[in-house]
Amino acid sequence: MRTMQDQMQKWIKANNMAYRPEWNRKERKQKRDKERLTEREIKELMGVCRPVYRRGKGGAFRQR
């Protein structure tokens, strides 16, 4: 018993067709430039310099 691929190749030769399977055509993705962040920008994203609030007496928020 022949495989499906063998049968397709035989049929293509018999019918004089051009065979280009889609899985052989891979589109290449364009590479993006890596984003360069400064140390200050990274700290800003992490929230290092933001004020810290805690619950104080009576349940009110107070800056620590």
mmCIF file of N, CA, C and O in Angstrom:
data_model
loop_
_atom_site.group_PDB
_atom_site.id
_atom_site.type_symbol
_atom_site.label_atom_id
_atom_site.label_comp_id
_atom_site.label_asym_id
_atom_site.label_seq_id
_atom_site.Cartn_x
_atom_site.Cartn_y
_atom_site.Cartn_z
ATOM 1 N N MET A 1 0.845 -1.188 0.000
ATOM 2 C CA MET A 1 0.000 0.000 0.000
ATOM 3 C C MET A 1 0.890 1.251 0.000
ATOM 4 O O MET A 1 1.827 1.353 0.768
ATOM 5 N N ARG A 2 0.588 2.177 -0.839
ATOM 6 C CA ARG A 2 1.375 3.400 -0.954
ATOM 7 C C ARG A 2 0.872 4.457 0.023
ATOM 8 O O ARG A 2 -0.294 4.476 0.400
ATOM 9 N N THR A 3 1.790 5.339 0.365
ATOM 10 C CA THR A 3 1.389 6.444 1.230
ATOM 11 C C THR A 3 0.710 7.517 0.385
ATOM 12 O O THR A 3 0.791 7.523 -0.842
ATOM 13 N N MET A 4 0.050 8.403 1.060
ATOM 14 C CA MET A 4 -0.658 9.483 0.374
ATOM 15 C C MET A 4 0.328 10.353 -0.418
ATOM 16 O O MET A 4 0.029 10.779 -1.535
ATOM 17 N N GLN A 5 1.506 10.580 0.152
ATOM 18 C CA GLN A 5 2.499 11.423 -0.519
ATOM 19 C C GLN A 5 2.985 10.762 -1.813
ATOM 20 O O GLN A 5 3.143 11.435 -2.840
ATOM 21 N N ASP A 6 3.223 9.445 -1.770
ATOM 22 C CA ASP A 6 3.635 8.732 -2.982
ATOM 23 C C ASP A 6 2.559 8.815 -4.058
ATOM 24 O O ASP A 6 2.845 9.014 -5.237
ATOM 25 N N GLN A 7 1.312 8.668 -3.652
ATOM 26 C CA GLN A 7 0.202 8.747 -4.596
ATOM 27 C C GLN A 7 0.113 10.139 -5.224
ATOM 28 O O GLN A 7 -0.127 10.276 -6.427
ATOM 29 N N MET A 8 0.312 11.172 -4.396
ATOM 30 C CA MET A 8 0.264 12.549 -4.905
ATOM 31 C C MET A 8 1.377 12.787 -5.922
ATOM 32 O O MET A 8 1.155 13.398 -6.965
ATOM 33 N N GLN A 9 2.582 12.322 -5.627
ATOM 34 C CA GLN A 9 3.701 12.515 -6.548
ATOM 35 C C GLN A 9 3.442 11.806 -7.873
ATOM 36 O O GLN A 9 3.731 12.356 -8.944
ATOM 37 N N LYS A 10 2.890 10.612 -7.813
ATOM 38 C CA LYS A 10 2.577 9.874 -9.035
ATOM 39 C C LYS A 10 1.508 10.606 -9.854
ATOM 40 O O LYS A 10 1.605 10.739 -11.070
ATOM 41 N N TRP A 11 0.497 11.128 -9.169
ATOM 42 C CA TRP A 11 -0.589 11.851 -9.848
ATOM 43 C C TRP A 11 -0.057 13.130 -10.488
ATOM 44 O O TRP A 11 -0.426 13.496 -11.602
ATOM 45 N N ILE A 12 0.836 13.846 -9.772
ATOM 46 C CA ILE A 12 1.415 15.099 -10.274
ATOM 47 C C ILE A 12 2.232 14.835 -11.532
ATOM 48 O O ILE A 12 2.126 15.557 -12.520
ATOM 49 N N LYS A 13 3.038 13.779 -11.527
ATOM 50 C CA LYS A 13 3.827 13.441 -12.713
ATOM 51 C C LYS A 13 2.925 13.068 -13.883
ATOM 52 O O LYS A 13 3.181 13.430 -15.022
ATOM 53 N N ALA A 14 1.847 12.336 -13.588
ATOM 54 C CA ALA A 14 0.936 11.898 -14.644
ATOM 55 C C ALA A 14 0.180 13.078 -15.252
ATOM 56 O O ALA A 14 -0.099 13.102 -16.454
ATOM 57 N N ASN A 15 -0.145 14.088 -14.435
ATOM 58 C CA ASN A 15 -0.937 15.229 -14.896
ATOM 59 C C ASN A 15 -0.101 16.459 -15.227
ATOM 60 O O ASN A 15 -0.644 17.520 -15.521
ATOM 61 N N ASN A 16 1.208 16.337 -15.139
ATOM 62 C CA ASN A 16 2.119 17.421 -15.507
ATOM 63 C C ASN A 16 1.839 18.711 -14.717
ATOM 64 O O ASN A 16 1.740 19.793 -15.270
ATOM 65 N N MET A 17 1.697 18.586 -13.421
ATOM 66 C CA MET A 17 1.400 19.730 -12.557
ATOM 67 C C MET A 17 2.653 20.100 -11.755
ATOM 68 O O MET A 17 3.549 19.293 -11.572
ATOM 69 N N ALA A 18 2.701 21.336 -11.305
ATOM 70 C CA ALA A 18 3.787 21.790 -10.439
ATOM 71 C C ALA A 18 3.352 21.566 -8.999
ATOM 72 O O ALA A 18 2.258 21.956 -8.597
ATOM 73 N N TYR A 19 4.206 20.929 -8.237
ATOM 74 C CA TYR A 19 3.865 20.591 -6.856
ATOM 75 C C TYR A 19 4.606 21.503 -5.892
ATOM 76 O O TYR A 19 5.831 21.511 -5.853
ATOM 77 N N ARG A 20 3.849 22.288 -5.144
ATOM 78 C CA ARG A 20 4.431 23.162 -4.128
ATOM 79 C C ARG A 20 3.575 23.073 -2.869
ATOM 80 O O ARG A 20 2.604 23.821 -2.719
ATOM 81 N N PRO A 21 3.913 22.175 -1.976
ATOM 82 C CA PRO A 21 3.109 22.065 -0.753
ATOM 83 C C PRO A 21 3.263 23.312 0.114
ATOM 84 O O PRO A 21 4.330 23.927 0.148
ATOM 85 N N GLU A 22 2.215 23.674 0.815
ATOM 86 C CA GLU A 22 2.221 24.901 1.611
ATOM 87 C C GLU A 22 3.165 24.806 2.802
ATOM 88 O O GLU A 22 3.714 25.786 3.238
ATOM 89 N N TRP A 23 3.356 23.618 3.310
ATOM 90 C CA TRP A 23 4.198 23.481 4.496
ATOM 91 C C TRP A 23 5.674 23.671 4.189
ATOM 92 O O TRP A 23 6.483 23.842 5.075
ATOM 93 N N ASN A 24 6.048 23.655 2.918
ATOM 94 C CA ASN A 24 7.432 23.918 2.559
ATOM 95 C C ASN A 24 7.717 25.419 2.458
ATOM 96 O O ASN A 24 8.852 25.842 2.582
ATOM 97 N N ARG A 25 6.689 26.208 2.217
ATOM 98 C CA ARG A 25 6.862 27.660 2.102
ATOM 99 C C ARG A 25 6.658 28.298 3.464
ATOM 100 O O ARG A 25 5.532 28.467 3.917
ATOM 101 N N LYS A 26 7.733 28.606 4.132
ATOM 102 C CA LYS A 26 7.634 29.247 5.432
ATOM 103 C C LYS A 26 7.937 30.731 5.285
ATOM 104 O O LYS A 26 8.928 31.109 4.667
ATOM 105 N N GLU A 27 7.076 31.539 5.830
ATOM 106 C CA GLU A 27 7.305 32.977 5.785
ATOM 107 C C GLU A 27 8.178 33.360 6.968
ATOM 108 O O GLU A 27 7.914 32.967 8.098
ATOM 109 N N ARG A 28 9.188 34.122 6.692
ATOM 110 C CA ARG A 28 10.081 34.537 7.761
ATOM 111 C C ARG A 28 9.539 35.791 8.435
ATOM 112 O O ARG A 28 9.119 36.728 7.775
ATOM 113 N N LYS A 29 9.602 35.781 9.737
ATOM 114 C CA LYS A 29 9.171 36.946 10.495
ATOM 115 C C LYS A 29 10.318 37.953 10.556
ATOM 116 O O LYS A 29 11.481 37.585 10.664
ATOM 117 N N GLN A 30 9.951 39.215 10.500
ATOM 118 C CA GLN A 30 10.969 40.247 10.593
ATOM 119 C C GLN A 30 11.392 40.390 12.044
ATOM 120 O O GLN A 30 10.561 40.396 12.952
ATOM 121 N N LYS A 31 12.691 40.483 12.255
ATOM 122 C CA LYS A 31 13.195 40.623 13.612
ATOM 123 C C LYS A 31 13.022 42.068 14.065
ATOM 124 O O LYS A 31 13.326 43.009 13.339
ATOM 125 N N ARG A 32 12.516 42.207 15.270
ATOM 126 C CA ARG A 32 12.351 43.529 15.851
ATOM 127 C C ARG A 32 13.615 43.907 16.611
ATOM 128 O O ARG A 32 14.271 43.057 17.208
ATOM 129 N N ASP A 33 13.921 45.186 16.610
ATOM 130 C CA ASP A 33 15.039 45.656 17.411
ATOM 131 C C ASP A 33 14.654 45.539 18.878
ATOM 132 O O ASP A 33 13.543 45.892 19.275
ATOM 133 N N LYS A 34 15.593 45.038 19.678
ATOM 134 C CA LYS A 34 15.315 44.894 21.102
ATOM 135 C C LYS A 34 15.258 46.270 21.748
ATOM 136 O O LYS A 34 16.053 47.155 21.451
ATOM 137 N N GLU A 35 14.294 46.432 22.629
ATOM 138 C CA GLU A 35 14.094 47.719 23.277
ATOM 139 C C GLU A 35 15.151 47.916 24.354
ATOM 140 O O GLU A 35 15.366 47.053 25.195
ATOM 141 N N ARG A 36 15.805 49.043 24.315
ATOM 142 C CA ARG A 36 16.851 49.357 25.292
ATOM 143 C C ARG A 36 16.275 50.321 26.319
ATOM 144 O O ARG A 36 15.854 51.429 25.981
ATOM 145 N N LEU A 37 16.241 49.898 27.576
ATOM 146 C CA LEU A 37 15.727 50.748 28.641
ATOM 147 C C LEU A 37 16.868 51.120 29.586
ATOM 148 O O LEU A 37 17.754 50.311 29.847
ATOM 149 N N THR A 38 16.803 52.332 30.086
ATOM 150 C CA THR A 38 17.795 52.752 31.058
ATOM 151 C C THR A 38 17.418 52.177 32.418
ATOM 152 O O THR A 38 16.308 51.713 32.643
ATOM 153 N N GLU A 39 18.367 52.237 33.338
ATOM 154 C CA GLU A 39 18.116 51.727 34.694
ATOM 155 C C GLU A 39 16.983 52.515 35.359
ATOM 156 O O GLU A 39 16.147 51.945 36.058
ATOM 157 N N ARG A 40 16.943 53.796 35.089
ATOM 158 C CA ARG A 40 15.893 54.643 35.655
ATOM 159 C C ARG A 40 14.511 54.225 35.142
ATOM 160 O O ARG A 40 13.536 54.178 35.897
ATOM 161 N N GLU A 41 14.411 53.941 33.829
ATOM 162 C CA GLU A 41 13.136 53.522 33.247
ATOM 163 C C GLU A 41 12.690 52.170 33.788
ATOM 164 O O GLU A 41 11.504 51.942 34.022
ATOM 165 N N ILE A 42 13.628 51.274 34.022
ATOM 166 C CA ILE A 42 13.290 49.962 34.579
ATOM 167 C C ILE A 42 12.756 50.112 35.997
ATOM 168 O O ILE A 42 11.761 49.491 36.369
ATOM 169 N N LYS A 43 13.408 50.957 36.782
ATOM 170 C CA LYS A 43 12.930 51.197 38.157
ATOM 171 C C LYS A 43 11.546 51.825 38.150
ATOM 172 O O LYS A 43 10.698 51.496 38.979
ATOM 173 N N GLU A 44 11.299 52.716 37.203
ATOM 174 C CA GLU A 44 9.996 53.359 37.072
ATOM 175 C C GLU A 44 8.915 52.317 36.780
ATOM 176 O O GLU A 44 7.832 52.337 37.363
ATOM 177 N N LEU A 45 9.215 51.383 35.883
ATOM 178 C CA LEU A 45 8.255 50.329 35.544
ATOM 179 C C LEU A 45 7.994 49.396 36.721
ATOM 180 O O LEU A 45 6.883 48.891 36.894
ATOM 181 N N MET A 46 9.031 49.161 37.528
ATOM 182 C CA MET A 46 8.884 48.274 38.676
ATOM 183 C C MET A 46 8.193 48.953 39.848
ATOM 184 O O MET A 46 7.742 48.288 40.773
ATOM 185 N N GLY A 47 8.114 50.275 39.806
ATOM 186 C CA GLY A 47 7.440 51.005 40.873
ATOM 187 C C GLY A 47 8.294 51.200 42.110
ATOM 188 O O GLY A 47 7.780 51.236 43.229
ATOM 189 N N VAL A 48 9.602 51.324 41.937
ATOM 190 C CA VAL A 48 10.514 51.452 43.067
ATOM 191 C C VAL A 48 10.345 52.799 43.774
ATOM 192 O O VAL A 48 10.377 52.883 44.999
ATOM 193 N N CYS A 49 10.135 53.866 43.033
ATOM 194 C CA CYS A 49 10.122 55.209 43.613
ATOM 195 C C CYS A 49 8.708 55.701 43.952
ATOM 196 O O CYS A 49 8.513 56.893 44.172
ATOM 197 N N ARG A 50 7.739 54.829 43.972
ATOM 198 C CA ARG A 50 6.375 55.261 44.271
ATOM 199 C C ARG A 50 6.159 55.349 45.772
ATOM 200 O O ARG A 50 6.798 54.627 46.540
ATOM 201 N N PRO A 51 5.253 56.210 46.201
ATOM 202 C CA PRO A 51 4.981 56.306 47.636
ATOM 203 C C PRO A 51 4.279 55.045 48.149
ATOM 204 O O PRO A 51 3.536 54.393 47.421
ATOM 205 N N VAL A 52 4.557 54.720 49.426
ATOM 206 C CA VAL A 52 3.983 53.525 50.050
ATOM 207 C C VAL A 52 2.942 53.975 51.060
ATOM 208 O O VAL A 52 3.205 54.843 51.893
ATOM 209 N N TYR A 53 1.766 53.378 50.997
ATOM 210 C CA TYR A 53 0.693 53.728 51.914
ATOM 211 C C TYR A 53 0.339 52.523 52.768
ATOM 212 O O TYR A 53 0.340 51.385 52.310
ATOM 213 N N ARG A 54 0.052 52.779 54.057
ATOM 214 C CA ARG A 54 -0.380 51.734 54.973
ATOM 215 C C ARG A 54 -1.606 52.233 55.730
ATOM 216 O O ARG A 54 -1.845 53.434 55.830
ATOM 217 N N ARG A 55 -2.343 51.294 56.265
ATOM 218 C CA ARG A 55 -3.492 51.681 57.084
ATOM 219 C C ARG A 55 -2.997 52.094 58.464
ATOM 220 O O ARG A 55 -2.239 51.392 59.106
ATOM 221 N N GLY A 56 -3.441 53.252 58.870
ATOM 222 C CA GLY A 56 -3.054 53.752 60.180
ATOM 223 C C GLY A 56 -4.174 53.556 61.183
ATOM 224 O O GLY A 56 -5.100 52.774 60.973
ATOM 225 N N LYS A 57 -4.066 54.269 62.269
ATOM 226 C CA LYS A 57 -5.068 54.197 63.322
ATOM 227 C C LYS A 57 -6.401 54.700 62.804
ATOM 228 O O LYS A 57 -6.469 55.745 62.149
ATOM 229 N N GLY A 58 -7.447 53.980 63.058
ATOM 230 C CA GLY A 58 -8.765 54.373 62.585
ATOM 231 C C GLY A 58 -9.051 53.913 61.170
ATOM 232 O O GLY A 58 -10.090 54.239 60.602
ATOM 233 N N GLY A 59 -8.143 53.164 60.548
ATOM 234 C CA GLY A 59 -8.370 52.604 59.215
ATOM 235 C C GLY A 59 -8.031 53.536 58.079
ATOM 236 O O GLY A 59 -8.261 53.201 56.921
ATOM 237 N N ALA A 60 -7.466 54.722 58.396
ATOM 238 C CA ALA A 60 -7.133 55.676 57.330
ATOM 239 C C ALA A 60 -5.792 55.296 56.688
ATOM 240 O O ALA A 60 -4.919 54.747 57.342
ATOM 241 N N PHE A 61 -5.657 55.624 55.409
ATOM 242 C CA PHE A 61 -4.396 55.370 54.715
ATOM 243 C C PHE A 61 -3.434 56.495 55.028
ATOM 244 O O PHE A 61 -3.760 57.671 54.954
ATOM 245 N N ARG A 62 -2.200 56.129 55.385
ATOM 246 C CA ARG A 62 -1.173 57.122 55.671
ATOM 247 C C ARG A 62 0.083 56.753 54.899
ATOM 248 O O ARG A 62 0.387 55.579 54.718
ATOM 249 N N GLN A 63 0.791 57.784 54.470
ATOM 250 C CA GLN A 63 2.029 57.537 53.732
ATOM 251 C C GLN A 63 3.096 57.095 54.707
ATOM 252 O O GLN A 63 3.260 57.687 55.780
ATOM 253 N N ARG A 64 3.846 56.080 54.326
ATOM 254 C CA ARG A 64 4.872 55.542 55.205
ATOM 255 C C ARG A 64 6.205 56.191 54.965
ATOM 256 O O ARG A 64 6.580 56.558 53.900
#
